[in-house]
Amino acid sequence: MSTFNDRFLKACRREETDRPPVWMMRQAGRYQKGYRAIREKYSIVDICKIPEVCTEVTLLPIEQFGFDAAIVFSDIMIPLEPMGISFEYKPGVGPIIHNPIRSKSDVEALTDLDLGSDLQYTATALGNLKASLNVPCLGFVGAPFTLASYMIEGGPSKSHILLKSFMYGETEAWHLLMKKLAHNMAEYLLLQVESGAAAVQIFDSWIGMLSQEDYQEYVFPHMFDMVQYLKGKTNVPIVLFGTNTAHLLQDFKRTGADVIGIDWKTDLAKAWEAMDYEVAVQGNLDPTSLFAPWEVIERKAKRLLDSIPNQAGYIFNLGHGILPKTPEEHVKQLVKLVQEE
Ligand code: CP3
């Protein structure tokens, strides 16, 4: 086995690296021919639950593009099933929940994960991955707010009216839900670390739906507790990512997360400066720009790289997950561009 590539972990800890590490959120997925071939035989849930298939799918983008980090193949919804949430994936739409949360008793009925038996398939896959990879593998969970958004809305939502009605009108139940999710997702992350994850990422994809005032009142205390709880139990780097978060980045930093993911609408260099370079940052090329002609992608990627100040702790990534139908050739060329930096 070749020597371990720890460029990603070093950047998370704000140590000097020869070049920025590069990986892409949702890097294993439908844009890949190899993934689509596996999907002909297995459902997304099968891929998550059969450790051998999960391992194979996680390795696909590493072998194809030479990323500096892997991310275990799963989905943010997977740990909700053993807590009592029933769902399915609707192609092109996302997760649809059969029994959405609508009352305090629904929140009370959620069961705690039993990590002696639940979610062992992810643990097994992470063990396999540790044995076969020469780059670190991230574990991940959805953040309490983003999970609650699916659980309350019953699926993807634009307005989040049901979620906000619940948050403002059933505030005690809301806080209980946030607390239960923060606790269970933290424990699940710790299982992933014990099983081989070298870093963890918390995806708060829809948190940008909240004003800063509401974030501070309804969400921040739970994120702070979650991150601090993890930091008391493990020293693996913690990455916190969300979209439309320009107004929330100072609060993200106050959670204690080591790395802050910057969405593609935000100027990364300015955001980093505003955080006084006291955290590492990850991002943030617009995933849609990968559909542009190569010359445009190249110009945008170089402009991003040139904007990065001479500070340790930068991780190249997209500013949200890679999209289906993204040309694989462009991903390949982009990774090469960063590698030759
Ligand atoms: O990065 C990786 O390679 C790991 C895989 C991963 C998946 N989901 C696999 C998946 C990760 C990190 C996630 C996280 C996730 N899931 C998030 C947070 C990240 C983000 O992009 O904001 C969210 C919001 C979800 C919920 C979810 N699950 C959505 C919106 C979808 C897509 C629905 C669609 O059909 O467009 C899913 C399903 C899903 N999860 C797919 C993949 C590859 C597509 C399913 C397929 O293969 O048909």
Short mmCIF file of N, CA, C and O and ligand atoms in Angstrom, two decimals, residues 23-30 35 39 44 71-77 89-95 140 146 150 203 205-206 241 320-321 324, ligand 1:
data_model
loop_
_atom_site.label_atom_id
_atom_site.label_comp_id
_atom_site.label_asym_id
_atom_site.label_seq_id
_atom_site.Cartn_x
_atom_site.Cartn_y
_atom_site.Cartn_z
N TRP A 23 -11.64 17.46 -2.51
CA TRP A 23 -12.67 16.42 -2.61
C TRP A 23 -13.97 17.16 -2.94
O TRP A 23 -13.98 18.39 -2.97
N MET A 24 -15.03 16.42 -3.25
CA MET A 24 -16.28 17.08 -3.61
C MET A 24 -17.45 16.45 -2.86
O MET A 24 -17.57 15.23 -2.81
N MET A 25 -18.28 17.30 -2.29
CA MET A 25 -19.46 16.80 -1.60
C MET A 25 -20.33 16.02 -2.58
O MET A 25 -20.50 16.44 -3.71
N ARG A 26 -20.86 14.89 -2.12
CA ARG A 26 -21.68 13.97 -2.93
C ARG A 26 -20.88 13.45 -4.13
O ARG A 26 -21.42 13.29 -5.22
N GLN A 27 -19.59 13.18 -3.88
CA GLN A 27 -18.71 12.81 -5.00
C GLN A 27 -19.02 11.43 -5.58
O GLN A 27 -18.62 11.14 -6.72
N ALA A 28 -19.70 10.57 -4.83
CA ALA A 28 -20.18 9.31 -5.40
C ALA A 28 -21.64 9.51 -5.76
O ALA A 28 -22.46 9.77 -4.88
N GLY A 29 -21.99 9.41 -7.03
CA GLY A 29 -23.39 9.65 -7.38
C GLY A 29 -23.68 9.47 -8.85
O GLY A 29 -22.84 9.00 -9.62
N ARG A 30 -24.88 9.90 -9.21
CA ARG A 30 -25.43 9.57 -10.53
C ARG A 30 -24.67 10.16 -11.72
O ARG A 30 -24.84 9.70 -12.83
N TYR A 35 -21.35 4.52 -11.02
CA TYR A 35 -22.42 4.55 -10.01
C TYR A 35 -23.75 4.12 -10.64
O TYR A 35 -24.50 3.31 -10.08
N ARG A 39 -26.33 1.18 -9.60
CA ARG A 39 -27.72 1.51 -9.29
C ARG A 39 -28.73 0.69 -10.09
O ARG A 39 -29.90 0.62 -9.73
N ILE A 44 -30.78 2.86 -3.65
CA ILE A 44 -29.88 3.68 -2.84
C ILE A 44 -29.78 3.13 -1.42
O ILE A 44 -28.71 3.10 -0.83
N ILE A 71 -15.71 10.00 1.29
CA ILE A 71 -16.82 10.18 2.23
C ILE A 71 -17.69 8.93 2.14
O ILE A 71 -18.06 8.52 1.04
N VAL A 72 -17.92 8.31 3.29
CA VAL A 72 -18.63 7.03 3.28
C VAL A 72 -19.99 7.21 2.61
O VAL A 72 -20.69 8.20 2.85
N PHE A 73 -20.36 6.28 1.75
CA PHE A 73 -21.64 6.41 1.05
C PHE A 73 -22.78 6.05 2.00
O PHE A 73 -22.87 4.94 2.52
N SER A 74 -23.65 7.03 2.22
CA SER A 74 -24.87 6.82 3.00
C SER A 74 -25.78 7.98 2.64
O SER A 74 -25.59 8.61 1.60
N ASP A 75 -26.76 8.27 3.46
CA ASP A 75 -27.59 9.44 3.22
C ASP A 75 -28.00 9.98 4.59
O ASP A 75 -28.07 9.22 5.56
N ILE A 76 -28.30 11.27 4.65
CA ILE A 76 -28.65 11.86 5.94
C ILE A 76 -29.91 11.23 6.55
O ILE A 76 -30.09 11.28 7.76
N MET A 77 -30.77 10.62 5.71
CA MET A 77 -32.02 10.04 6.22
C MET A 77 -31.83 8.67 6.87
O MET A 77 -32.70 8.22 7.65
N TYR A 89 -37.31 7.26 -1.18
CA TYR A 89 -36.72 8.26 -2.06
C TYR A 89 -37.55 8.35 -3.32
O TYR A 89 -37.78 7.34 -3.99
N LYS A 90 -37.99 9.55 -3.65
CA LYS A 90 -38.71 9.77 -4.89
C LYS A 90 -37.71 10.32 -5.90
O LYS A 90 -37.12 11.39 -5.67
N PRO A 91 -37.47 9.59 -7.00
CA PRO A 91 -36.43 10.00 -7.95
C PRO A 91 -36.60 11.44 -8.41
O PRO A 91 -37.71 11.85 -8.76
N GLY A 92 -35.52 12.20 -8.38
CA GLY A 92 -35.54 13.59 -8.82
C GLY A 92 -36.18 14.54 -7.83
O GLY A 92 -36.21 15.74 -8.05
N VAL A 93 -36.73 14.03 -6.73
CA VAL A 93 -37.39 14.87 -5.72
C VAL A 93 -36.58 14.86 -4.43
O VAL A 93 -36.12 15.89 -3.96
N GLY A 94 -36.43 13.66 -3.86
CA GLY A 94 -35.70 13.53 -2.60
C GLY A 94 -36.46 12.65 -1.64
O GLY A 94 -37.39 11.94 -2.05
N PRO A 95 -36.11 12.70 -0.36
CA PRO A 95 -36.76 11.82 0.62
C PRO A 95 -38.19 12.28 0.92
O PRO A 95 -38.42 13.47 1.11
N PHE A 140 -20.37 11.13 8.23
CA PHE A 140 -21.22 12.33 8.22
C PHE A 140 -22.60 12.06 8.80
O PHE A 140 -23.03 10.90 8.91
N THR A 146 -31.70 20.45 9.54
CA THR A 146 -31.98 19.93 8.19
C THR A 146 -32.76 18.62 8.27
O THR A 146 -33.67 18.38 7.47
N TYR A 150 -36.93 17.85 6.91
CA TYR A 150 -37.58 16.73 6.21
C TYR A 150 -38.64 16.06 7.09
O TYR A 150 -39.72 15.70 6.61
N PHE A 203 -23.88 18.06 7.80
CA PHE A 203 -24.54 18.75 6.68
C PHE A 203 -25.79 19.48 7.18
O PHE A 203 -26.76 18.84 7.54
N SER A 205 -27.78 21.52 5.31
CA SER A 205 -28.04 22.06 3.97
C SER A 205 -29.10 23.15 3.93
O SER A 205 -28.99 24.09 3.15
N TRP A 206 -30.14 23.05 4.76
CA TRP A 206 -31.27 24.00 4.62
C TRP A 206 -31.29 25.07 5.71
O TRP A 206 -32.25 25.83 5.82
N PHE A 241 -21.13 22.34 7.48
CA PHE A 241 -21.47 22.91 6.17
C PHE A 241 -22.96 23.23 6.08
O PHE A 241 -23.80 22.50 6.58
N HIS A 320 -21.61 23.29 -2.92
CA HIS A 320 -22.72 22.41 -2.55
C HIS A 320 -22.43 21.09 -3.26
O HIS A 320 -21.41 20.99 -3.95
N GLY A 321 -23.30 20.10 -3.11
CA GLY A 321 -23.01 18.79 -3.69
C GLY A 321 -22.96 18.79 -5.21
O GLY A 321 -23.65 19.58 -5.87
N PRO A 324 -26.29 15.60 -10.50
CA PRO A 324 -26.43 14.57 -11.53
C PRO A 324 -26.17 15.20 -12.90
O PRO A 324 -26.45 16.39 -13.08
O1 CP3 B 1 -20.88 12.51 -0.80
C1 CP3 B 1 -21.07 11.28 -1.00
O2 CP3 B 1 -20.57 10.69 -1.98
C2 CP3 B 1 -21.89 10.51 0.00
C3 CP3 B 1 -23.24 10.41 -0.35
C4 CP3 B 1 -24.35 11.30 0.14
C5 CP3 B 1 -25.68 11.06 -0.28
N1 CP3 B 1 -26.50 11.91 0.38
C6 CP3 B 1 -26.07 10.01 -1.25
C7 CP3 B 1 -27.31 10.20 -2.03
C8 CP3 B 1 -24.39 12.38 1.03
C9 CP3 B 1 -23.25 13.09 1.76
C10 CP3 B 1 -25.76 12.76 1.17
C11 CP3 B 1 -26.24 13.84 2.06
C12 CP3 B 1 -27.57 14.42 1.85
N2 CP3 B 1 -28.75 13.77 1.54
C13 CP3 B 1 -27.86 15.79 2.04
C14 CP3 B 1 -26.88 16.85 2.48
C15 CP3 B 1 -26.00 17.27 1.36
C16 CP3 B 1 -26.62 18.20 0.36
O3 CP3 B 1 -26.40 17.95 -0.84
O4 CP3 B 1 -27.26 19.18 0.74
C17 CP3 B 1 -29.25 15.96 1.78
C18 CP3 B 1 -30.01 17.27 1.85
C19 CP3 B 1 -29.80 14.67 1.48
C20 CP3 B 1 -31.22 14.32 1.18
C21 CP3 B 1 -31.33 13.68 -0.15
N3 CP3 B 1 -31.09 12.33 -0.39
C22 CP3 B 1 -31.58 14.28 -1.41
C23 CP3 B 1 -31.87 15.75 -1.62
C24 CP3 B 1 -31.47 13.28 -2.40
C25 CP3 B 1 -31.52 13.44 -3.92
C26 CP3 B 1 -32.85 13.23 -4.52
C27 CP3 B 1 -32.75 13.15 -6.05
O5 CP3 B 1 -33.14 12.12 -6.61
O6 CP3 B 1 -32.25 14.11 -6.68
C28 CP3 B 1 -31.18 12.07 -1.75
C29 CP3 B 1 -30.91 10.77 -2.36
C30 CP3 B 1 -29.45 10.52 -2.56
N4 CP3 B 1 -28.55 10.47 -1.54
C31 CP3 B 1 -28.78 10.25 -3.79
C32 CP3 B 1 -27.43 10.05 -3.46
C33 CP3 B 1 -26.31 9.69 -4.39
C34 CP3 B 1 -29.41 10.14 -5.17
C35 CP3 B 1 -30.13 8.81 -5.19
C36 CP3 B 1 -29.94 7.95 -6.40
O7 CP3 B 1 -28.89 7.30 -6.57
O8 CP3 B 1 -30.93 7.84 -7.15
#
